[in-house]
Amino acid sequence: MTALTGVRVLELAGLAPGPFGCMLLADLGADVVRVDRPGGSGMPPGPLDRNRRTVTLDLKNPSDSAALLSLVERADVLVEGYRPGVAERLGIGPADCHQVNPGLVYARMTGWGQDGPLAARAGHDIDYLAVAGALEPLGRAGERPHAPINLLADFAGGGMLLAVGVLAALVERSRSGLGQVVDAAMVDGSALLTTFLHGMIANGAWPGGRGENLLDGGAPFYDTYETADGGFMAVGAIEPPFYQALLGGLGLDDQDLPSPYDPSGWAALRTRFAERFRTRTRDEWTAVFEGLDACVAPVLSPTEAPTHPHNRARTAFVDVDGVTQPAPAPRFARTGASRPQPPTAVTVESVLSGWSLK
């Protein structure tokens, strides 16, 4: 038994955030059946597709739409990522689905949400971050904002938000017996991710512009530094004990350095740190800081991360069909996730035979 054993999810095939949210549900044991379009999505299969059964339906065909509704009747959750109004025009919107299954959790994954002046507009991760106020703070001082690939809006503010909404709606359904619509918008999720930042601004703890503050690379004790071999070390020595350990590892005496708590000395302090880090390779500095509580770690590439001793000890990465990828998370004491499996194609009839009416 896994945490979501017995939960049935219909996923209308989409890109990035929706599949990620459904991957999270599938990793935790939900029975996720993805409904593919004829011809597929045009994207090659990958880790986001794991732990699925897949069926192919042309939802513009009335008979295939009827087949979908027969699955909806037995499902707990439906996830779709169309623009607002598309599902309704196909005859598979919330009203259509709740007519056959009042207990269905109908989760909608969009960029701009189901209403508002931008609801019908196209967009991508970088656009949602921009409007949410999450992109402007990202980057170096004096430079333009820089998007951290598509991690924040698509996955953290999108797919993760979707999964949380679905789980909350399922808990509420256990009390009311009724389903509801979950409007998971990436612009909302991106804004939500800045909650801590808004608190710092309100408290006067974020006084500078981009790249001039405590956690955005402005502070020299919270930054990355190049090593002798072109690698990098990540430094997060904010608290005094960690800062002192950082100085010890670097072989520096704080009596000869500017105060870390006076921003006027940050440029000089950064120069000293950079000079020291360039004297050894990344692996040499990793060895130096392994025994120190200095909040210093090597910057690993995605292909290097699976071989790090800590990640290997926790089996944080697994191999599925020859593709190395992150393992399911979080961990559970009693109902742990199974090892991920590649997707398998099935028929609607085989799904219906295993999904009895509840």
Tab-separated table of C-alpha atoms in Angstrom:
chain	number	residue	atom	x	y	z
A	1	MET	CA	0.000	0.000	0.000
A	2	THR	CA	1.175	3.481	-0.866
A	3	ALA	CA	-0.115	6.817	0.390
A	4	LEU	CA	-2.571	7.315	-2.507
A	5	THR	CA	-3.495	3.704	-3.218
A	6	GLY	CA	-7.070	3.587	-4.497
A	7	VAL	CA	-7.132	7.164	-5.841
A	8	ARG	CA	-8.045	7.204	-9.538
A	9	VAL	CA	-6.789	10.072	-11.672
A	10	LEU	CA	-7.611	10.920	-15.293
A	11	GLU	CA	-4.963	13.140	-16.874
A	12	LEU	CA	-5.737	14.868	-20.156
A	13	ALA	CA	-2.322	15.000	-21.811
A	14	GLY	CA	-0.513	18.324	-21.648
A	15	LEU	CA	2.956	19.784	-21.279
A	16	ALA	CA	5.258	20.265	-18.270
A	17	PRO	CA	3.260	21.501	-15.224
A	18	GLY	CA	0.208	19.221	-15.551
A	19	PRO	CA	2.277	16.094	-16.200
A	20	PHE	CA	4.569	16.992	-13.296
A	21	GLY	CA	1.628	17.356	-10.915
A	22	CYS	CA	0.215	14.036	-12.095
A	23	MET	CA	3.652	12.426	-11.792
A	24	LEU	CA	3.696	13.461	-8.133
A	25	LEU	CA	0.287	11.850	-7.592
A	26	ALA	CA	1.348	8.716	-9.469
A	27	ASP	CA	4.614	8.484	-7.514
A	28	LEU	CA	2.583	8.454	-4.299
A	29	GLY	CA	0.454	5.579	-5.525
A	30	ALA	CA	-2.495	7.096	-7.365
A	31	ASP	CA	-3.680	5.117	-10.395
A	32	VAL	CA	-3.109	7.726	-13.108
A	33	VAL	CA	-4.515	7.094	-16.579
A	34	ARG	CA	-3.331	9.622	-19.139
A	35	VAL	CA	-5.572	10.370	-22.099
A	36	ASP	CA	-3.371	11.006	-25.136
A	37	ARG	CA	-4.372	12.676	-28.376
A	38	PRO	CA	-4.056	10.669	-31.595
A	39	GLY	CA	-0.485	11.184	-32.752
A	40	GLY	CA	0.715	12.099	-29.260
A	41	SER	CA	1.961	15.442	-27.966
A	42	GLY	CA	4.960	15.720	-30.261
A	43	MET	CA	7.278	15.583	-27.247
A	44	PRO	CA	9.594	12.600	-26.670
A	45	PRO	CA	8.722	10.457	-23.637
A	46	GLY	CA	10.572	11.296	-20.442
A	47	PRO	CA	10.590	11.004	-16.642
A	48	LEU	CA	7.411	13.086	-16.266
A	49	ASP	CA	5.526	10.228	-17.979
A	50	ARG	CA	6.390	7.580	-15.418
A	51	ASN	CA	3.901	5.474	-13.479
A	52	ARG	CA	1.062	5.965	-15.970
A	53	ARG	CA	-1.300	3.870	-17.978
A	54	THR	CA	-2.195	5.623	-21.220
A	55	VAL	CA	-5.185	5.507	-23.540
A	56	THR	CA	-5.665	7.357	-26.825
A	57	LEU	CA	-8.878	9.290	-27.477
A	58	ASP	CA	-9.850	11.970	-29.978
A	59	LEU	CA	-11.911	14.227	-27.749
A	60	LYS	CA	-13.275	16.089	-30.784
A	61	ASN	CA	-15.011	12.834	-31.673
A	62	PRO	CA	-18.347	12.508	-29.794
A	63	SER	CA	-17.912	8.768	-29.261
A	64	ASP	CA	-14.478	9.286	-27.734
A	65	SER	CA	-15.814	12.107	-25.538
A	66	ALA	CA	-18.493	9.677	-24.338
A	67	ALA	CA	-15.770	7.129	-23.582
A	68	LEU	CA	-13.975	9.727	-21.495
A	69	LEU	CA	-17.145	10.458	-19.527
A	70	SER	CA	-17.485	6.742	-18.821
A	71	LEU	CA	-14.034	6.932	-17.225
A	72	VAL	CA	-14.958	10.145	-15.401
A	73	GLU	CA	-17.899	8.361	-13.831
A	74	ARG	CA	-15.454	6.072	-12.010
A	75	ALA	CA	-12.584	8.497	-11.379
A	76	ASP	CA	-11.706	10.543	-8.307
A	77	VAL	CA	-9.750	13.279	-10.102
A	78	LEU	CA	-9.561	14.752	-13.589
A	79	VAL	CA	-6.663	17.023	-14.562
A	80	GLU	CA	-6.768	19.209	-17.675
A	81	GLY	CA	-4.506	21.989	-18.918
A	82	TYR	CA	-6.513	23.573	-21.709
A	83	ARG	CA	-7.129	27.278	-22.098
A	84	PRO	CA	-10.349	28.414	-20.376
A	85	GLY	CA	-13.449	27.295	-22.268
A	86	VAL	CA	-11.835	24.555	-24.373
A	87	ALA	CA	-12.977	21.668	-22.174
A	88	GLU	CA	-16.502	23.087	-22.123
A	89	ARG	CA	-16.580	23.241	-25.925
A	90	LEU	CA	-15.494	19.596	-26.045
A	91	GLY	CA	-18.339	18.633	-23.729
A	92	ILE	CA	-16.021	17.578	-20.920
A	93	GLY	CA	-16.042	20.695	-18.727
A	94	PRO	CA	-16.745	20.643	-14.992
A	95	ALA	CA	-20.540	20.754	-15.393
A	96	ASP	CA	-20.481	17.840	-17.860
A	97	CYS	CA	-18.230	15.774	-15.615
A	98	HIS	CA	-20.021	16.574	-12.355
A	99	GLN	CA	-23.289	15.549	-13.950
A	100	VAL	CA	-22.004	11.982	-14.197
A	101	ASN	CA	-19.807	12.121	-11.059
A	102	PRO	CA	-20.652	14.752	-8.404
A	103	GLY	CA	-17.667	13.638	-6.320
A	104	LEU	CA	-15.079	14.356	-9.005
A	105	VAL	CA	-12.191	16.700	-8.196
A	106	TYR	CA	-11.785	18.639	-11.445
A	107	ALA	CA	-8.292	20.197	-11.489
A	108	ARG	CA	-7.473	22.879	-14.046
A	109	MET	CA	-3.810	23.692	-14.744
A	110	THR	CA	-3.305	26.993	-16.556
A	111	GLY	CA	-0.858	29.868	-16.686
A	112	TRP	CA	-3.173	32.793	-16.003
A	113	GLY	CA	-6.116	31.070	-14.291
A	114	GLN	CA	-9.749	30.668	-15.270
A	115	ASP	CA	-10.602	34.372	-15.157
A	116	GLY	CA	-8.996	37.796	-15.321
A	117	PRO	CA	-7.941	39.886	-18.338
A	118	LEU	CA	-5.066	37.549	-19.275
A	119	ALA	CA	-6.974	34.268	-18.857
A	120	ALA	CA	-7.257	33.551	-22.595
A	121	ARG	CA	-3.716	34.645	-23.438
A	122	ALA	CA	-0.790	32.364	-24.187
A	123	GLY	CA	2.220	32.438	-21.909
A	124	HIS	CA	5.208	30.527	-20.586
A	125	ASP	CA	7.018	30.155	-17.285
A	126	ILE	CA	8.988	33.376	-17.715
A	127	ASP	CA	5.808	35.403	-18.353
A	128	TYR	CA	4.014	34.132	-15.244
A	129	LEU	CA	7.090	34.869	-13.130
A	130	ALA	CA	7.259	38.361	-14.598
A	131	VAL	CA	3.678	39.318	-13.757
A	132	ALA	CA	3.826	37.637	-10.327
A	133	GLY	CA	6.781	39.794	-9.253
A	134	ALA	CA	8.991	36.732	-8.972
A	135	LEU	CA	11.275	37.422	-11.932
A	136	GLU	CA	12.371	41.018	-11.247
A	137	PRO	CA	14.488	40.124	-8.166
A	138	LEU	CA	16.384	37.314	-9.949
A	139	GLY	CA	19.804	38.198	-11.307
A	140	ARG	CA	23.009	40.075	-10.607
A	141	ALA	CA	23.199	43.718	-9.622
A	142	GLY	CA	23.246	45.967	-12.658
A	143	GLU	CA	22.117	43.187	-14.969
A	144	ARG	CA	18.734	42.246	-16.443
A	145	PRO	CA	16.448	39.756	-14.662
A	146	HIS	CA	17.410	36.151	-15.311
A	147	ALA	CA	14.937	33.240	-15.323
A	148	PRO	CA	16.105	30.052	-13.526
A	149	ILE	CA	15.131	27.799	-16.485
A	150	ASN	CA	11.460	26.835	-16.063
A	151	LEU	CA	11.610	25.489	-12.522
A	152	LEU	CA	9.633	28.122	-10.634
A	153	ALA	CA	6.378	28.713	-12.532
A	154	ASP	CA	5.999	25.435	-14.420
A	155	PHE	CA	6.936	23.071	-11.634
A	156	ALA	CA	7.020	24.720	-8.185
A	157	GLY	CA	4.271	27.266	-8.833
A	158	GLY	CA	2.388	25.048	-11.273
A	159	GLY	CA	2.550	21.258	-10.995
A	160	MET	CA	3.326	21.241	-7.280
A	161	LEU	CA	0.484	23.681	-6.621
A	162	LEU	CA	-1.841	21.469	-8.654
A	163	ALA	CA	-0.952	18.381	-6.606
A	164	VAL	CA	-1.492	20.254	-3.314
A	165	GLY	CA	-4.873	21.495	-4.542
A	166	VAL	CA	-5.960	18.016	-5.602
A	167	LEU	CA	-4.955	16.502	-2.269
A	168	ALA	CA	-6.739	19.243	-0.310
A	169	ALA	CA	-9.896	18.769	-2.387
A	170	LEU	CA	-9.806	15.016	-1.779
A	171	VAL	CA	-9.544	15.586	1.974
A	172	GLU	CA	-12.501	17.974	1.855
A	173	ARG	CA	-14.488	15.464	-0.223
A	174	SER	CA	-14.036	12.890	2.529
A	175	ARG	CA	-16.181	15.196	4.688
A	176	SER	CA	-18.704	16.570	2.186
A	177	GLY	CA	-18.877	13.782	-0.365
A	178	LEU	CA	-18.698	16.413	-3.098
A	179	GLY	CA	-16.085	17.225	-5.685
A	180	GLN	CA	-15.102	20.717	-6.791
A	181	VAL	CA	-13.028	22.623	-9.329
A	182	VAL	CA	-9.398	23.344	-8.448
A	183	ASP	CA	-8.107	26.405	-10.336
A	184	ALA	CA	-4.308	26.011	-10.256
A	185	ALA	CA	-2.723	28.982	-12.056
A	186	MET	CA	1.013	29.329	-12.472
A	187	VAL	CA	0.852	33.090	-11.975
A	188	ASP	CA	-0.821	32.498	-8.583
A	189	GLY	CA	1.710	29.834	-7.634
A	190	SER	CA	4.626	32.035	-8.686
A	191	ALA	CA	3.275	34.863	-6.522
A	192	LEU	CA	2.826	32.427	-3.634
A	193	LEU	CA	6.500	31.500	-3.831
A	194	THR	CA	7.412	35.138	-3.059
A	195	THR	CA	5.558	35.187	0.289
A	196	PHE	CA	8.770	35.168	2.328
A	197	LEU	CA	10.233	37.907	0.127
A	198	HIS	CA	7.186	40.126	0.710
A	199	GLY	CA	7.714	39.672	4.435
A	200	MET	CA	11.359	40.717	4.156
A	201	ILE	CA	10.379	43.801	2.148
A	202	ALA	CA	7.755	44.771	4.724
A	203	ASN	CA	10.293	44.376	7.534
A	204	GLY	CA	12.959	46.437	5.791
A	205	ALA	CA	15.175	43.391	5.345
A	206	TRP	CA	15.277	43.704	1.538
A	207	PRO	CA	16.414	47.302	1.045
A	208	GLY	CA	18.437	47.051	-2.140
A	209	GLY	CA	17.764	46.464	-5.793
A	210	ARG	CA	18.326	43.242	-7.726
A	211	GLY	CA	21.447	41.404	-6.559
A	212	GLU	CA	22.086	43.723	-3.615
A	213	ASN	CA	20.403	41.902	-0.740
A	214	LEU	CA	20.991	39.084	1.694
A	215	LEU	CA	19.698	36.138	-0.360
A	216	ASP	CA	20.030	37.260	-3.975
A	217	GLY	CA	23.810	37.148	-4.335
A	218	GLY	CA	24.339	40.584	-2.849
A	219	ALA	CA	25.895	39.274	0.360
A	220	PRO	CA	29.328	37.681	-0.192
A	221	PHE	CA	28.573	34.955	2.352
A	222	TYR	CA	25.544	33.825	0.280
A	223	ASP	CA	26.893	33.350	-3.221
A	224	THR	CA	28.828	31.043	-5.549
A	225	TYR	CA	32.575	31.143	-6.181
A	226	GLU	CA	34.697	29.777	-9.000
A	227	THR	CA	37.433	27.301	-8.159
A	228	ALA	CA	40.836	26.653	-9.740
A	229	ASP	CA	39.448	24.054	-12.159
A	230	GLY	CA	36.478	26.114	-13.339
A	231	GLY	CA	34.039	24.505	-10.907
A	232	PHE	CA	31.997	26.362	-8.343
A	233	MET	CA	31.271	26.233	-4.617
A	234	ALA	CA	27.979	27.395	-3.093
A	235	VAL	CA	28.293	29.421	0.122
A	236	GLY	CA	25.334	30.006	2.455
A	237	ALA	CA	27.096	30.998	5.664
A	238	ILE	CA	24.497	33.454	6.967
A	239	GLU	CA	24.554	32.846	10.719
A	240	PRO	CA	27.670	33.840	12.720
A	241	PRO	CA	28.802	30.275	13.641
A	242	PHE	CA	28.619	29.207	10.004
A	243	TYR	CA	30.400	32.353	8.871
A	244	GLN	CA	33.238	31.699	11.297
A	245	ALA	CA	33.490	28.123	10.015
A	246	LEU	CA	33.628	29.481	6.458
A	247	LEU	CA	36.539	31.736	7.383
A	248	GLY	CA	38.267	28.810	9.070
A	249	GLY	CA	37.924	26.634	5.995
A	250	LEU	CA	39.233	29.418	3.769
A	251	GLY	CA	42.119	30.127	6.136
A	252	LEU	CA	41.064	33.743	6.652
A	253	ASP	CA	41.160	35.833	9.823
A	254	ASP	CA	38.089	37.998	10.425
A	255	GLN	CA	40.340	40.626	12.030
A	256	ASP	CA	41.744	41.329	8.581
A	257	LEU	CA	38.353	41.500	6.852
A	258	PRO	CA	35.479	43.978	6.622
A	259	SER	CA	32.469	43.245	8.794
A	260	PRO	CA	30.059	40.870	7.021
A	261	TYR	CA	27.122	42.832	8.468
A	262	ASP	CA	28.090	46.135	6.837
A	263	PRO	CA	27.077	46.133	3.144
A	264	SER	CA	29.647	48.826	2.421
A	265	GLY	CA	32.346	46.171	2.873
A	266	TRP	CA	30.692	43.444	0.837
A	267	ALA	CA	32.611	44.148	-2.390
A	268	ALA	CA	35.982	43.875	-0.651
A	269	LEU	CA	34.895	40.774	1.243
A	270	ARG	CA	33.698	39.119	-1.965
A	271	THR	CA	37.051	39.815	-3.593
A	272	ARG	CA	38.922	38.092	-0.752
A	273	PHE	CA	36.617	35.066	-0.854
A	274	ALA	CA	36.942	34.818	-4.628
A	275	GLU	CA	40.740	34.959	-4.440
A	276	ARG	CA	40.827	32.145	-1.901
A	277	PHE	CA	38.398	29.879	-3.743
A	278	ARG	CA	40.447	30.203	-6.931
A	279	THR	CA	43.468	28.650	-5.193
A	280	ARG	CA	42.030	25.106	-5.116
A	281	THR	CA	39.849	22.855	-7.213
A	282	ARG	CA	36.201	22.196	-6.473
A	283	ASP	CA	36.967	18.708	-5.164
A	284	GLU	CA	39.740	20.025	-2.938
A	285	TRP	CA	37.424	22.621	-1.417
A	286	THR	CA	34.728	19.964	-1.021
A	287	ALA	CA	37.169	17.916	1.034
A	288	VAL	CA	38.080	20.960	3.140
A	289	PHE	CA	34.471	21.752	4.013
A	290	GLU	CA	33.209	18.181	4.443
A	291	GLY	CA	33.990	18.257	8.139
A	292	LEU	CA	32.880	21.848	8.771
A	293	ASP	CA	29.409	23.222	9.529
A	294	ALA	CA	29.964	26.161	7.208
A	295	CYS	CA	27.005	25.754	4.824
A	296	VAL	CA	29.353	25.282	1.873
A	297	ALA	CA	28.712	22.726	-0.869
A	298	PRO	CA	29.996	21.916	-4.354
A	299	VAL	CA	27.823	23.064	-7.258
A	300	LEU	CA	26.969	19.851	-9.088
A	301	SER	CA	25.532	19.501	-12.564
A	302	PRO	CA	22.324	17.464	-13.048
A	303	THR	CA	24.429	14.585	-14.340
A	304	GLU	CA	26.817	14.749	-11.375
A	305	ALA	CA	24.154	14.965	-8.654
A	306	PRO	CA	23.144	11.265	-8.745
A	307	THR	CA	26.696	10.202	-7.838
A	308	HIS	CA	27.081	12.471	-4.791
A	309	PRO	CA	27.565	10.276	-1.689
A	310	HIS	CA	24.600	11.792	0.150
A	311	ASN	CA	22.252	11.353	-2.794
A	312	ARG	CA	23.472	7.795	-3.307
A	313	ALA	CA	22.979	6.950	0.366
A	314	ARG	CA	19.386	8.202	0.214
A	315	THR	CA	18.740	6.690	-3.240
A	316	ALA	CA	17.623	10.158	-4.301
A	317	PHE	CA	17.929	9.170	-7.959
A	318	VAL	CA	16.738	6.023	-9.718
A	319	ASP	CA	17.090	4.478	-13.155
A	320	VAL	CA	13.918	3.932	-15.178
A	321	ASP	CA	14.361	2.351	-18.597
A	322	GLY	CA	17.941	3.575	-18.769
A	323	VAL	CA	17.077	7.158	-17.787
A	324	THR	CA	18.470	8.472	-14.497
A	325	GLN	CA	15.903	10.672	-12.745
A	326	PRO	CA	14.891	11.913	-9.283
A	327	ALA	CA	13.220	9.335	-7.051
A	328	PRO	CA	9.727	9.921	-5.615
A	329	ALA	CA	9.524	12.309	-2.656
A	330	PRO	CA	8.696	12.850	0.160
A	331	ARG	CA	9.500	9.673	2.112
A	332	PHE	CA	6.845	7.863	4.170
A	333	ALA	CA	7.393	5.641	7.198
A	334	ARG	CA	4.623	3.141	6.339
A	335	THR	CA	3.318	3.837	2.845
A	336	GLY	CA	6.424	4.483	0.808
A	337	ALA	CA	6.334	4.967	-2.943
A	338	SER	CA	7.109	2.087	-5.264
A	339	ARG	CA	9.983	2.192	-7.712
A	340	PRO	CA	8.893	4.245	-10.751
A	341	GLN	CA	7.923	2.404	-13.914
A	342	PRO	CA	7.680	3.560	-17.551
A	343	PRO	CA	4.208	4.316	-18.958
A	344	THR	CA	2.173	1.503	-20.528
A	345	ALA	CA	-0.484	1.805	-23.232
A	346	VAL	CA	-3.867	0.219	-22.427
A	347	THR	CA	-7.455	0.362	-23.666
A	348	VAL	CA	-10.405	2.223	-22.203
A	349	GLU	CA	-12.135	-1.130	-21.715
A	350	SER	CA	-9.276	-2.487	-19.599
A	351	VAL	CA	-9.360	0.616	-17.385
A	352	LEU	CA	-13.139	0.349	-16.935
A	353	SER	CA	-12.831	-3.326	-16.026
A	354	GLY	CA	-10.523	-2.436	-13.142
A	355	TRP	CA	-12.334	0.741	-12.082
A	356	SER	CA	-15.611	-0.436	-10.612
A	357	LEU	CA	-18.236	2.183	-9.799
A	358	LYS	CA	-17.786	3.563	-6.295
